[in-house]
PDB file of N, CA and C in Angstrom:
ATOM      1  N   UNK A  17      -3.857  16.078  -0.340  1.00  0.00           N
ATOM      2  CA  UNK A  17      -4.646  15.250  -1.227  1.00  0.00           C
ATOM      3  C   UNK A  17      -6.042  15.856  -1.384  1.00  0.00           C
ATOM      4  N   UNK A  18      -6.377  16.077  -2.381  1.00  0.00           N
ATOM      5  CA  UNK A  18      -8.251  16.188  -3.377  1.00  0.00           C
ATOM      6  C   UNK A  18      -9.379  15.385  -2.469  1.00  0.00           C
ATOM      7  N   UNK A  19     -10.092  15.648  -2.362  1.00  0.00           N
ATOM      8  CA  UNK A  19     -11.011  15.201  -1.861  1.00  0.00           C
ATOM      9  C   UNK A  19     -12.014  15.200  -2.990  1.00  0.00           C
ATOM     10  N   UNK A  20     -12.915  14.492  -3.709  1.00  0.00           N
ATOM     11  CA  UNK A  20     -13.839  14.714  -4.342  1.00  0.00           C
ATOM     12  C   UNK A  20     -15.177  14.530  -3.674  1.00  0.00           C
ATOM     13  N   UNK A  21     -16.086  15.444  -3.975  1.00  0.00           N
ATOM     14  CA  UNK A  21     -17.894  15.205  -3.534  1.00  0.00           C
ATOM     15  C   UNK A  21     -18.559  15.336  -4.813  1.00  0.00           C
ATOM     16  N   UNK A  22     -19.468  14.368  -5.183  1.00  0.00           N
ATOM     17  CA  UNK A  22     -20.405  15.024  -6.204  1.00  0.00           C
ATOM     18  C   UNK A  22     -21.711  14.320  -5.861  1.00  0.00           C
ATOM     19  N   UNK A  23     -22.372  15.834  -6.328  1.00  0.00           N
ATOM     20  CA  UNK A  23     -23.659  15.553  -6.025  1.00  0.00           C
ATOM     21  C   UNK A  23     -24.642  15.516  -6.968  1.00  0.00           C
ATOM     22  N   UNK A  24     -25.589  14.567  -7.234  1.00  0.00           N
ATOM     23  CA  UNK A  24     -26.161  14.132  -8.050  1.00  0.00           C
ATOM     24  C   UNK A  24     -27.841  14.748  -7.292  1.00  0.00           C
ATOM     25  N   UNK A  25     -28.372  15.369  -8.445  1.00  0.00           N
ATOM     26  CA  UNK A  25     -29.919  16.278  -7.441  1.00  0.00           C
ATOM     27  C   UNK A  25     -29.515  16.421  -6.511  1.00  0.00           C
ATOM     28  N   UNK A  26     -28.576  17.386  -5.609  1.00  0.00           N
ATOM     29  CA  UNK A  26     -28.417  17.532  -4.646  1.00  0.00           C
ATOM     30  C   UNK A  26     -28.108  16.646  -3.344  1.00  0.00           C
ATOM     31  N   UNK A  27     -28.293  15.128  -3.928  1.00  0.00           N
ATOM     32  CA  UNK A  27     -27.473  14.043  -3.276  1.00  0.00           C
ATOM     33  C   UNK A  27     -26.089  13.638  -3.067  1.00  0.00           C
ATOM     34  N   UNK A  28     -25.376  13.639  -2.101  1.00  0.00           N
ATOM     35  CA  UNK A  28     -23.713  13.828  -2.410  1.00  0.00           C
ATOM     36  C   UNK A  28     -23.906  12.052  -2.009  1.00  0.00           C
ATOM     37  N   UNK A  29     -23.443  11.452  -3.451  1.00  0.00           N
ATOM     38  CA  UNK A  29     -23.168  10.298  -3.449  1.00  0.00           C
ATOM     39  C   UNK A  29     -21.621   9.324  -2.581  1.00  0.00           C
ATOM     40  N   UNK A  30     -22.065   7.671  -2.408  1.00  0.00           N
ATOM     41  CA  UNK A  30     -20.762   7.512  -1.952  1.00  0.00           C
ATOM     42  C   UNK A  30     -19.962   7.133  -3.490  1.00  0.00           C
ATOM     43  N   UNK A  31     -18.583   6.605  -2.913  1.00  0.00           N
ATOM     44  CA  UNK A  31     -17.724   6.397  -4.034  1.00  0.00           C
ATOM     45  C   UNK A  31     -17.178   4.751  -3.591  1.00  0.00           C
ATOM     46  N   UNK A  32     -16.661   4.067  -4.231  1.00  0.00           N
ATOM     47  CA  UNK A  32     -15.945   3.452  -3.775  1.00  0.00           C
ATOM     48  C   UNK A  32     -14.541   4.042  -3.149  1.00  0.00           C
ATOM     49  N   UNK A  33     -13.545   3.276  -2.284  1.00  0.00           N
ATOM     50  CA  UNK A  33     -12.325   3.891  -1.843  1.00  0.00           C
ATOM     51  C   UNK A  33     -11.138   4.366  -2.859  1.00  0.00           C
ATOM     52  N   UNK A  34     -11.490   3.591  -3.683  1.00  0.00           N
ATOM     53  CA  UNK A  34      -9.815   3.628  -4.863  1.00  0.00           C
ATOM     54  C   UNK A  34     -10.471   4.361  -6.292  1.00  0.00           C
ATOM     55  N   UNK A  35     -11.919   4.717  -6.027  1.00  0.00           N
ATOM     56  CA  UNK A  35     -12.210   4.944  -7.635  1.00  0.00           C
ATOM     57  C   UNK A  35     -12.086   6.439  -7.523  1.00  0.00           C
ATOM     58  N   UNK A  36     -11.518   6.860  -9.112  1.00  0.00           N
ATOM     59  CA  UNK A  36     -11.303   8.561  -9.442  1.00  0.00           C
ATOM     60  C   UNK A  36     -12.195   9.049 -10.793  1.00  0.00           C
ATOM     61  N   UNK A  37     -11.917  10.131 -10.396  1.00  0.00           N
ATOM     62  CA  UNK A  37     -12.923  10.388 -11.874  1.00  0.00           C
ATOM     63  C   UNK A  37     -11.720  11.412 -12.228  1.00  0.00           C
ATOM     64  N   UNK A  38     -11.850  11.396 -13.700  1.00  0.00           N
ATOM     65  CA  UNK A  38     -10.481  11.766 -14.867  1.00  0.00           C
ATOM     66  C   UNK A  38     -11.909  12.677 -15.728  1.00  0.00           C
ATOM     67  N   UNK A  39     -11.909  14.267 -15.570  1.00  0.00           N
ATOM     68  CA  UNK A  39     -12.323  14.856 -16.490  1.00  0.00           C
ATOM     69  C   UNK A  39     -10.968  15.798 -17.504  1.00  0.00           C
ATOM     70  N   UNK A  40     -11.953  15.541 -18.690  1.00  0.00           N
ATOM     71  CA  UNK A  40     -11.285  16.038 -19.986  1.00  0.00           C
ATOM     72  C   UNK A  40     -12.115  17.088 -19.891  1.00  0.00           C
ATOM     73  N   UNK A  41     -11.445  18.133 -20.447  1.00  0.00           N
ATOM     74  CA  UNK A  41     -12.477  19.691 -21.010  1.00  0.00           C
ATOM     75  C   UNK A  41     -11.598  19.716 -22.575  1.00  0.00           C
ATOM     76  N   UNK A  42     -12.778  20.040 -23.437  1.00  0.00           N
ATOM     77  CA  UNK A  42     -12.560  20.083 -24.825  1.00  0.00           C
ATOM     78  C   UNK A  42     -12.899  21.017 -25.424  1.00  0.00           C
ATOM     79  N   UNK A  43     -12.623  21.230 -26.861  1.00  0.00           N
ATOM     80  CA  UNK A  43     -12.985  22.380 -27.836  1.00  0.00           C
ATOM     81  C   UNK A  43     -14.415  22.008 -28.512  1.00  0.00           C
ATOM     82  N   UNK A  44     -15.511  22.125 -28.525  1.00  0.00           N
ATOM     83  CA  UNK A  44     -16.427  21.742 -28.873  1.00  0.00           C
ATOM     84  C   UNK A  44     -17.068  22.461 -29.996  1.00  0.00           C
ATOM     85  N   UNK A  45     -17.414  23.857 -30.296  1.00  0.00           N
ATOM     86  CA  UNK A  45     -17.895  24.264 -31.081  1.00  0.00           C
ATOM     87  C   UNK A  45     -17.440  25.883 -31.130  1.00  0.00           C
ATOM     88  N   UNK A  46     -16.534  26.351 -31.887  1.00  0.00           N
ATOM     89  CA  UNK A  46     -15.745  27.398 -31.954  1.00  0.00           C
ATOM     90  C   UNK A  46     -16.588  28.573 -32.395  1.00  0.00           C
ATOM     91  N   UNK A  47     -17.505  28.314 -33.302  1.00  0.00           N
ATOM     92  CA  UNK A  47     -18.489  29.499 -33.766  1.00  0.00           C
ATOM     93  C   UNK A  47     -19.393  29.420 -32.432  1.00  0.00           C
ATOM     94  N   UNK A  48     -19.493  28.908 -31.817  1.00  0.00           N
ATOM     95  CA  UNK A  48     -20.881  29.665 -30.295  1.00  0.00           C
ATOM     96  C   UNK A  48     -19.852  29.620 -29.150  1.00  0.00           C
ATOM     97  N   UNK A  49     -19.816  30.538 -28.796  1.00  0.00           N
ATOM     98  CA  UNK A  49     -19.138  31.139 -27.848  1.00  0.00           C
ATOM     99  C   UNK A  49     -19.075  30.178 -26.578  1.00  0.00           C
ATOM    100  N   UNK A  50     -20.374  30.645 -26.085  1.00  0.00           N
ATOM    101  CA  UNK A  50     -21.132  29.847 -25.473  1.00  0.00           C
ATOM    102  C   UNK A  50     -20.693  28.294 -24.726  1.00  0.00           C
ATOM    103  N   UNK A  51     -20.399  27.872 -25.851  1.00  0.00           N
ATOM    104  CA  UNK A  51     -20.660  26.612 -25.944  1.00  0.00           C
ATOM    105  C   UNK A  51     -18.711  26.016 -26.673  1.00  0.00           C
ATOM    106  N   UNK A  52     -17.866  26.680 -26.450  1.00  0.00           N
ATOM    107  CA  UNK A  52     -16.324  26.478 -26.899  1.00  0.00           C
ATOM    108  C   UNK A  52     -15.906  25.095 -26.177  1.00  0.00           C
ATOM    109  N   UNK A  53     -15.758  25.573 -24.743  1.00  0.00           N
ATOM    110  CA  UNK A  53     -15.592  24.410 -23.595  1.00  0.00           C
ATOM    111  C   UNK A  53     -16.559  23.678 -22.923  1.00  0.00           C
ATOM    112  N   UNK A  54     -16.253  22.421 -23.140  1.00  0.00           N
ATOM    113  CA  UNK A  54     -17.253  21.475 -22.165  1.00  0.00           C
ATOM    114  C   UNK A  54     -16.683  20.502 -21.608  1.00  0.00           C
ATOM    115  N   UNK A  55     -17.079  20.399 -20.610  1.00  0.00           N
ATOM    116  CA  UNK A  55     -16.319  19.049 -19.784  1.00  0.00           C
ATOM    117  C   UNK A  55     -17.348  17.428 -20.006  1.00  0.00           C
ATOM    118  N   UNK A  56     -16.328  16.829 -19.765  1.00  0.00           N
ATOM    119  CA  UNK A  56     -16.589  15.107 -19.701  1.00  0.00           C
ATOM    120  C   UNK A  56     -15.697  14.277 -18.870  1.00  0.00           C
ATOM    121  N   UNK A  57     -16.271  13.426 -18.191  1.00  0.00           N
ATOM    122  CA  UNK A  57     -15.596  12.351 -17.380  1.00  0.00           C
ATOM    123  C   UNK A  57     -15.726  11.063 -18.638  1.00  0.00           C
ATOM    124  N   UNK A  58     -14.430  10.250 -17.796  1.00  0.00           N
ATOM    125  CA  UNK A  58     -14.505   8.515 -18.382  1.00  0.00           C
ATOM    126  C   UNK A  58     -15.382   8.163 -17.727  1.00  0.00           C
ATOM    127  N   UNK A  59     -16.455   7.063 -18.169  1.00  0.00           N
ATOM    128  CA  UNK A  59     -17.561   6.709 -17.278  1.00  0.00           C
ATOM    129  C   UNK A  59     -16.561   6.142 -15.921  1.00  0.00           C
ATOM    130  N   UNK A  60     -17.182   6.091 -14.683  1.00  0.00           N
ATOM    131  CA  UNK A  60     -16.964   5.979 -13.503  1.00  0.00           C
ATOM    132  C   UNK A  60     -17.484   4.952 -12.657  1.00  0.00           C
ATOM    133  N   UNK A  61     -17.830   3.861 -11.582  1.00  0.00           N
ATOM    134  CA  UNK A  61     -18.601   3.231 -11.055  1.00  0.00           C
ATOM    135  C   UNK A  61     -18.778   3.919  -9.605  1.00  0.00           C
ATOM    136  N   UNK A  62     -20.099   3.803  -9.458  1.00  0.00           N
ATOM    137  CA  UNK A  62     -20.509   4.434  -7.920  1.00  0.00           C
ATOM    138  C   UNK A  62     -21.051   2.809  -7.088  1.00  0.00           C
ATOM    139  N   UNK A  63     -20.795   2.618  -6.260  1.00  0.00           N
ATOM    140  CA  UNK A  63     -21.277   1.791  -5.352  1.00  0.00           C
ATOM    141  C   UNK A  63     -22.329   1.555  -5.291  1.00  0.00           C
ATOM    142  N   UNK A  64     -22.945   0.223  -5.164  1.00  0.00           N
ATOM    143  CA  UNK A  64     -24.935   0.025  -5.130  1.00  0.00           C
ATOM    144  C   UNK A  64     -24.603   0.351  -3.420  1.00  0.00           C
ATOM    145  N   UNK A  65     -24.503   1.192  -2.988  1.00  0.00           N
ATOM    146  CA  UNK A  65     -24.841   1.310  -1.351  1.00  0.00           C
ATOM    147  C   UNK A  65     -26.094   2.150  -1.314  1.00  0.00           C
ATOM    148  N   UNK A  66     -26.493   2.129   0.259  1.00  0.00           N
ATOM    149  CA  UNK A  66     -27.839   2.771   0.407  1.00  0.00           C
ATOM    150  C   UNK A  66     -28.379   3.803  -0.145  1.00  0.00           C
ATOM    151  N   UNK A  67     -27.487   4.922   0.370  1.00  0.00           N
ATOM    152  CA  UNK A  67     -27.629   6.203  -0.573  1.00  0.00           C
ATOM    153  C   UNK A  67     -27.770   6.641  -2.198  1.00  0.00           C
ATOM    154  N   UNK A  68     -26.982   5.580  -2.841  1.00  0.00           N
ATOM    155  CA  UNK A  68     -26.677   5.267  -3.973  1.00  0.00           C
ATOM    156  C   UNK A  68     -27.745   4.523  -4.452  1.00  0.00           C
ATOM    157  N   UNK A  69     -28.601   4.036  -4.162  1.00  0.00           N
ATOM    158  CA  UNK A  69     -29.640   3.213  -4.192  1.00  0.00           C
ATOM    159  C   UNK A  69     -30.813   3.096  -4.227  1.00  0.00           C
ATOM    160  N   UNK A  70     -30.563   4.550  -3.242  1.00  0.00           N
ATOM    161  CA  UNK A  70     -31.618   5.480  -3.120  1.00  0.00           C
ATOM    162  C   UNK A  70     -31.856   6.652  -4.113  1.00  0.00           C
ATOM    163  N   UNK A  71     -31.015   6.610  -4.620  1.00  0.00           N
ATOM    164  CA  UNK A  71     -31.020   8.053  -5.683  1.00  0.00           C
ATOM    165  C   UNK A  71     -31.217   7.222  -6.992  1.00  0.00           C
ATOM    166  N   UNK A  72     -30.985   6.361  -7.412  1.00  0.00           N
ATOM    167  CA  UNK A  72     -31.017   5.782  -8.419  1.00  0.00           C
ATOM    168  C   UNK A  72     -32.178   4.855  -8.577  1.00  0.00           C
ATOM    169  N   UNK A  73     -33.019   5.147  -7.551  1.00  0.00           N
ATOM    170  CA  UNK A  73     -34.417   4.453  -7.177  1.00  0.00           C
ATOM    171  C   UNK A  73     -34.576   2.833  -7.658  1.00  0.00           C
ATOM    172  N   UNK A  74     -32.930   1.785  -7.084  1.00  0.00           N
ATOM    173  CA  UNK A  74     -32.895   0.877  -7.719  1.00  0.00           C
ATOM    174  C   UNK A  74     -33.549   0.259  -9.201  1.00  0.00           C
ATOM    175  N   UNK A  75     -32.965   0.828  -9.542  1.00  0.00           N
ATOM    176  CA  UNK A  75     -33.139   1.073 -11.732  1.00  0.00           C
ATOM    177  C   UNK A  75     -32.577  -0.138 -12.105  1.00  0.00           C
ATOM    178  N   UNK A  76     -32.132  -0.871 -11.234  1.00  0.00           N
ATOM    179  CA  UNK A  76     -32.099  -2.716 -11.574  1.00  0.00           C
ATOM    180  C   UNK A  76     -33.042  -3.514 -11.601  1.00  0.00           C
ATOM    181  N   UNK A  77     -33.824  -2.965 -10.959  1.00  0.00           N
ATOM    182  CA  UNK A  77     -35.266  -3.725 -10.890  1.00  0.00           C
ATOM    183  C   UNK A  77     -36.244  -3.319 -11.709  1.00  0.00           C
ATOM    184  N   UNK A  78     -36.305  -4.131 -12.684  1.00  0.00           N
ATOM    185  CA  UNK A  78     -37.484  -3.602 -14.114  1.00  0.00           C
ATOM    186  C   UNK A  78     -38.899  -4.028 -13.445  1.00  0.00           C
ATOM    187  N   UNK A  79     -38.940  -4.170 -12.462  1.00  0.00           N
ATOM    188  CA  UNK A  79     -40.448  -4.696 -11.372  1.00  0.00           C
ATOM    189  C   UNK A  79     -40.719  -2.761 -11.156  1.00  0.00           C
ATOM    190  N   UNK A  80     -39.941  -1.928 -10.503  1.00  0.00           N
ATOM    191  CA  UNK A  80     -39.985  -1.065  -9.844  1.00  0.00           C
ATOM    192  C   UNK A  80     -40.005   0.292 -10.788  1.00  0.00           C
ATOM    193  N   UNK A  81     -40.862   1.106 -10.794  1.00  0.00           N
ATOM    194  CA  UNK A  81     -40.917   2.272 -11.713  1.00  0.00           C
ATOM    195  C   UNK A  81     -40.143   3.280 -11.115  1.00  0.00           C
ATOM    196  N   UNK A  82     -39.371   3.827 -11.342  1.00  0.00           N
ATOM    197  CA  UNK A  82     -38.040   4.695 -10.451  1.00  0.00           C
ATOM    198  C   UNK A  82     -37.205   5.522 -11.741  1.00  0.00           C
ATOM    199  N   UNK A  83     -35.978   5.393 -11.819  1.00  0.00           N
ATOM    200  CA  UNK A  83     -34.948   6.585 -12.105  1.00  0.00           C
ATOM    201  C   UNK A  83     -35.238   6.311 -13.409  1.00  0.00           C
ATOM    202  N   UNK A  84     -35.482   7.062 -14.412  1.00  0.00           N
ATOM    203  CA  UNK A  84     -35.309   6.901 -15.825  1.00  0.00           C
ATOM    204  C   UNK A  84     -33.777   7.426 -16.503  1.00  0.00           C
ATOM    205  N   UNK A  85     -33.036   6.323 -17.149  1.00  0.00           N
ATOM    206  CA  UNK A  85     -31.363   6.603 -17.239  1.00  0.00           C
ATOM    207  C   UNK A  85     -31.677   7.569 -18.816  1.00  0.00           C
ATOM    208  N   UNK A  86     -32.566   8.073 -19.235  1.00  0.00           N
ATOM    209  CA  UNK A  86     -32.670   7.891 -20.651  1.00  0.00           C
ATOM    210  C   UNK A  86     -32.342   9.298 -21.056  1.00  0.00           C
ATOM    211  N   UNK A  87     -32.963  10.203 -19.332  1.00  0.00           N
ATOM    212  CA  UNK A  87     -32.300  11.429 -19.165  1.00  0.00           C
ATOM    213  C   UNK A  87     -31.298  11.440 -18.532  1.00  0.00           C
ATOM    214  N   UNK A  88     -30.733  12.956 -18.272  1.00  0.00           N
ATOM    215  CA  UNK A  88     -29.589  13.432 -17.754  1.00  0.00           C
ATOM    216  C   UNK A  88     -29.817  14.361 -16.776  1.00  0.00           C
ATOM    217  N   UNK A  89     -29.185  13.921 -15.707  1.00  0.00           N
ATOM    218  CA  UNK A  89     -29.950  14.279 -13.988  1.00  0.00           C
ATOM    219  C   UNK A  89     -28.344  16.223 -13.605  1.00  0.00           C
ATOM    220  N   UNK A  90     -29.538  16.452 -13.174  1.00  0.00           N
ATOM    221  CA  UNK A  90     -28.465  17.679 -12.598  1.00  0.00           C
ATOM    222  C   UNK A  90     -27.481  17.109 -11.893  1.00  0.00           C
ATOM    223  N   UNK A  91     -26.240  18.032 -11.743  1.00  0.00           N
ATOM    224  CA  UNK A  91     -25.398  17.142 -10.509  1.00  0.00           C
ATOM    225  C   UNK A  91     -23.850  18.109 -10.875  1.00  0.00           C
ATOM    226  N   UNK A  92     -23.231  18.403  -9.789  1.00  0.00           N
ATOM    227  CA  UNK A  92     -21.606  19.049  -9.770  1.00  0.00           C
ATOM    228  C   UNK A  92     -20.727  18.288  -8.681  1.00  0.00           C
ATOM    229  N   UNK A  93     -19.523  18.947  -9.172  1.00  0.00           N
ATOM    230  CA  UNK A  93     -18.645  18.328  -8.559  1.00  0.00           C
ATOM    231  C   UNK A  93     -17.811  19.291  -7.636  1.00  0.00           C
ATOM    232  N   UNK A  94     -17.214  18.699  -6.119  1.00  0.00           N
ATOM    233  CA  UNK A  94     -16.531  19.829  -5.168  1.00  0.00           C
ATOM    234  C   UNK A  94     -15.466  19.444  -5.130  1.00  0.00           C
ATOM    235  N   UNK A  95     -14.100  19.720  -5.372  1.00  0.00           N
ATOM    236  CA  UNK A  95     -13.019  19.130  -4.863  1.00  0.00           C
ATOM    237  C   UNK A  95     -12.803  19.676  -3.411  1.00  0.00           C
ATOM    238  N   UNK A  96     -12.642  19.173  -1.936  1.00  0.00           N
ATOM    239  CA  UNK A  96     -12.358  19.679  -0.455  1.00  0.00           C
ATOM    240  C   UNK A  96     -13.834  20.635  -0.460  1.00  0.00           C
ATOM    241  N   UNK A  97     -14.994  20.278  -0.903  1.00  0.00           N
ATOM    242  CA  UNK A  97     -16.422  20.693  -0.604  1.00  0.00           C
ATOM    243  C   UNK A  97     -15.937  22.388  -1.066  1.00  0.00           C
ATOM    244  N   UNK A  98     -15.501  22.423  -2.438  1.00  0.00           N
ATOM    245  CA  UNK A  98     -15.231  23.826  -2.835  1.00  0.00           C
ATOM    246  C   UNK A  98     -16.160  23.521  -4.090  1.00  0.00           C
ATOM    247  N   UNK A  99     -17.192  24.161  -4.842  1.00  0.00           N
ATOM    248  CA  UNK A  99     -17.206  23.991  -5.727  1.00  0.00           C
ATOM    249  C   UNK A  99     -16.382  24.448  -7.194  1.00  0.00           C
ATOM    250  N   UNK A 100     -16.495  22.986  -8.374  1.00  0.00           N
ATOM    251  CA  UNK A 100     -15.535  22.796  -8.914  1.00  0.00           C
ATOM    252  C   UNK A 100     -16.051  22.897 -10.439  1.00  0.00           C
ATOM    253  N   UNK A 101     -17.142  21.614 -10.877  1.00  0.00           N
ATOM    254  CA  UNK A 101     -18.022  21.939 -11.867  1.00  0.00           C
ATOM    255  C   UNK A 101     -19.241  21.253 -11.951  1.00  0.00           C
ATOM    256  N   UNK A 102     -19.959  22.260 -12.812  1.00  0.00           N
ATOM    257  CA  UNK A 102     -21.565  21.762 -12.253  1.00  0.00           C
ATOM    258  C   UNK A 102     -21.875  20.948 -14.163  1.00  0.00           C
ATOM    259  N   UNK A 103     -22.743  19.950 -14.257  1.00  0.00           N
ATOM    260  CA  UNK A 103     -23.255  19.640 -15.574  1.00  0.00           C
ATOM    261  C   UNK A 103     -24.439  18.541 -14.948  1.00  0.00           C
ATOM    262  N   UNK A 104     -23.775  18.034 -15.954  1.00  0.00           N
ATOM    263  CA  UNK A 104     -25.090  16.555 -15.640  1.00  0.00           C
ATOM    264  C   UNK A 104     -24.422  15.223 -15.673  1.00  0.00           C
ATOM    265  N   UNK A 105     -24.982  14.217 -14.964  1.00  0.00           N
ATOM    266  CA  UNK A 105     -24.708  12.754 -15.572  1.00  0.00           C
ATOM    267  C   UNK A 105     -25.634  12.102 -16.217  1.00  0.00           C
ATOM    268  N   UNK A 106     -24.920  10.963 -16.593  1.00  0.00           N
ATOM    269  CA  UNK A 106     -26.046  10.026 -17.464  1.00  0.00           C
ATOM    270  C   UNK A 106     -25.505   8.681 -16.944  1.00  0.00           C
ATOM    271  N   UNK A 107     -26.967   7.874 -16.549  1.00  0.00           N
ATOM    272  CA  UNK A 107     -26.680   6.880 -15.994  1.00  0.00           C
ATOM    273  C   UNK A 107     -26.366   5.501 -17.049  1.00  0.00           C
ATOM    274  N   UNK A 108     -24.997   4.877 -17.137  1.00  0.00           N
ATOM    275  CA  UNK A 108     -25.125   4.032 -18.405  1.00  0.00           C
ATOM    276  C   UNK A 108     -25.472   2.561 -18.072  1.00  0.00           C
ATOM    277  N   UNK A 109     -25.399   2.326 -16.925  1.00  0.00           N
ATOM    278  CA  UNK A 109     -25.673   1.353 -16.397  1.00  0.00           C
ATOM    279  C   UNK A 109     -25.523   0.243 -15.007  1.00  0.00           C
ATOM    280  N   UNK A 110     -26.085  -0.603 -14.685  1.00  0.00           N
ATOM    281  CA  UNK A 110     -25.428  -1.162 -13.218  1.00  0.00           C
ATOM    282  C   UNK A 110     -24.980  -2.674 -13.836  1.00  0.00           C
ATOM    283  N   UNK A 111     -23.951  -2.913 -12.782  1.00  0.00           N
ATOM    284  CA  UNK A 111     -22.830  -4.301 -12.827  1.00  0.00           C
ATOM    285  C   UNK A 111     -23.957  -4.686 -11.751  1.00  0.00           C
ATOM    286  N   UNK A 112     -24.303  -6.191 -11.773  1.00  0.00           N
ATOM    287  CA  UNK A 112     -24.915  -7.217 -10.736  1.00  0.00           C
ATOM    288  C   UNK A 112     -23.758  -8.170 -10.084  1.00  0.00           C
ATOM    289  N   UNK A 113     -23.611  -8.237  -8.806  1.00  0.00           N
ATOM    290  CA  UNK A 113     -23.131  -9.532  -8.442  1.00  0.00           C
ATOM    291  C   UNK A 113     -23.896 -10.685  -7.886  1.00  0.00           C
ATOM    292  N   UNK A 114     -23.984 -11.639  -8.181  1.00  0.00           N
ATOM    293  CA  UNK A 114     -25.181 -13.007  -7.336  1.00  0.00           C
ATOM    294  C   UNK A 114     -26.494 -12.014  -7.488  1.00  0.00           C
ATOM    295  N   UNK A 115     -27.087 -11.667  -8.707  1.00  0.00           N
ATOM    296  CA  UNK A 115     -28.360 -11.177  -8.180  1.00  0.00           C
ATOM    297  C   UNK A 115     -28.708  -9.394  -7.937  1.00  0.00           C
ATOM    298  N   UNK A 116     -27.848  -8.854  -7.255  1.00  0.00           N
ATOM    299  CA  UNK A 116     -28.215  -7.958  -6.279  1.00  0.00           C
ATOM    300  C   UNK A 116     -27.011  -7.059  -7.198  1.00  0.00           C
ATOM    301  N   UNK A 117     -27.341  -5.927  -6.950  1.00  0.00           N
ATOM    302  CA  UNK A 117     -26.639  -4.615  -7.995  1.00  0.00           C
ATOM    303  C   UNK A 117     -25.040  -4.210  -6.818  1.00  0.00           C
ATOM    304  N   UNK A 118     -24.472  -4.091  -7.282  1.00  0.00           N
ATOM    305  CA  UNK A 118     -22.640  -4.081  -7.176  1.00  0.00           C
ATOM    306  C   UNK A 118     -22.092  -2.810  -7.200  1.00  0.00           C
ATOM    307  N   UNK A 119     -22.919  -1.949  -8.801  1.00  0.00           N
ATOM    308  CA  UNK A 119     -22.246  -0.619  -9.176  1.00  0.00           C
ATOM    309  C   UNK A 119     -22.775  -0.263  -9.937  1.00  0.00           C
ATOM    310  N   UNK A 120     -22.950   0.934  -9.911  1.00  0.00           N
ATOM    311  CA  UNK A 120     -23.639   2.026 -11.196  1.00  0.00           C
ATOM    312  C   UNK A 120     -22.417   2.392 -12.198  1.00  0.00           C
ATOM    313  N   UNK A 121     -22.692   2.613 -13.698  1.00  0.00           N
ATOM    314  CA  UNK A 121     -21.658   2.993 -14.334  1.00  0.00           C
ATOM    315  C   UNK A 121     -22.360   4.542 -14.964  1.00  0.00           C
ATOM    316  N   UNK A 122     -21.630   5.634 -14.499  1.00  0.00           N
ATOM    317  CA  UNK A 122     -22.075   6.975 -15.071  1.00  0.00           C
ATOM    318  C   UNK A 122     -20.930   7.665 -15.667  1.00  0.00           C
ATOM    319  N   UNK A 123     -21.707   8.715 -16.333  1.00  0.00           N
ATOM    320  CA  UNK A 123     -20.735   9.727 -16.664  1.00  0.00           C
ATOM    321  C   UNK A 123     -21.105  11.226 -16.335  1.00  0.00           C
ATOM    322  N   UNK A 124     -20.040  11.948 -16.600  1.00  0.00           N
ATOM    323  CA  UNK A 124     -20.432  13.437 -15.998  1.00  0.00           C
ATOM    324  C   UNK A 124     -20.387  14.089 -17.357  1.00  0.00           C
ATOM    325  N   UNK A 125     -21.451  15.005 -17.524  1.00  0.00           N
ATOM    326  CA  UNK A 125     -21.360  16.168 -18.608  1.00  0.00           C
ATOM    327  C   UNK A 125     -21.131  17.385 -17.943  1.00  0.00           C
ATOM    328  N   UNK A 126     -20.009  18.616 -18.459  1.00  0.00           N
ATOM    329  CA  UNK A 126     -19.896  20.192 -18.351  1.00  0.00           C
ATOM    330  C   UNK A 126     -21.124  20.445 -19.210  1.00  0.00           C
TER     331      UNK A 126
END
């Protein structure tokens, strides 16, 4: 079995236990070379846990000046801590339960 790690700025985030991430790689632009293949994930949920919480400089709290989602943060992915692919995410948003943040919803860019 796969093991996935990804690390977001050099933070290797947690996951929940059952959640996967499903990347597509596509044909994107045939005249730039360059730029033919790119990868994308289905957005994903990461856990509001500590670490997670910490990197995302709780961005639930419009009190607190912290992570701006508006950019797109460095970050790759390892399958068994091999690296696999490097792009960016974009943070689309957090789920609240009673108050208090539950889950981040991101996606990964190639």
């Amino acid at each position: 079995m796969q093991e996935v790690q990804l690390y977001i700025e050099g933070v290797n985030v947690d996951f929940f236990k059952d959640e996967s991430i499903s990347l597509t790689s596509t044909i994107k632009d045939v005249r730039d070379f360059s730029k033919v293949f790119t990868d994308f994930s289905k957005s994903f949920t990461l856990p509001a846990s500590k670490t997670n919480n910490k990197l995302f400089k709780h961005y639930y709290n419009s009190d607190i000046e912290g992570f701006d989602a508006r950019t797109k943060k460095d970050a790759n992915i390892e399958l068994n801590y091999l690296p696999f692919r490097e792009g960016k995410i974009k943070l689309n948003g957090v789920k609240m339960k009673n108050n208090k943040p539950y889950a981040y919803d991101i996606t990964f860019f190639g």
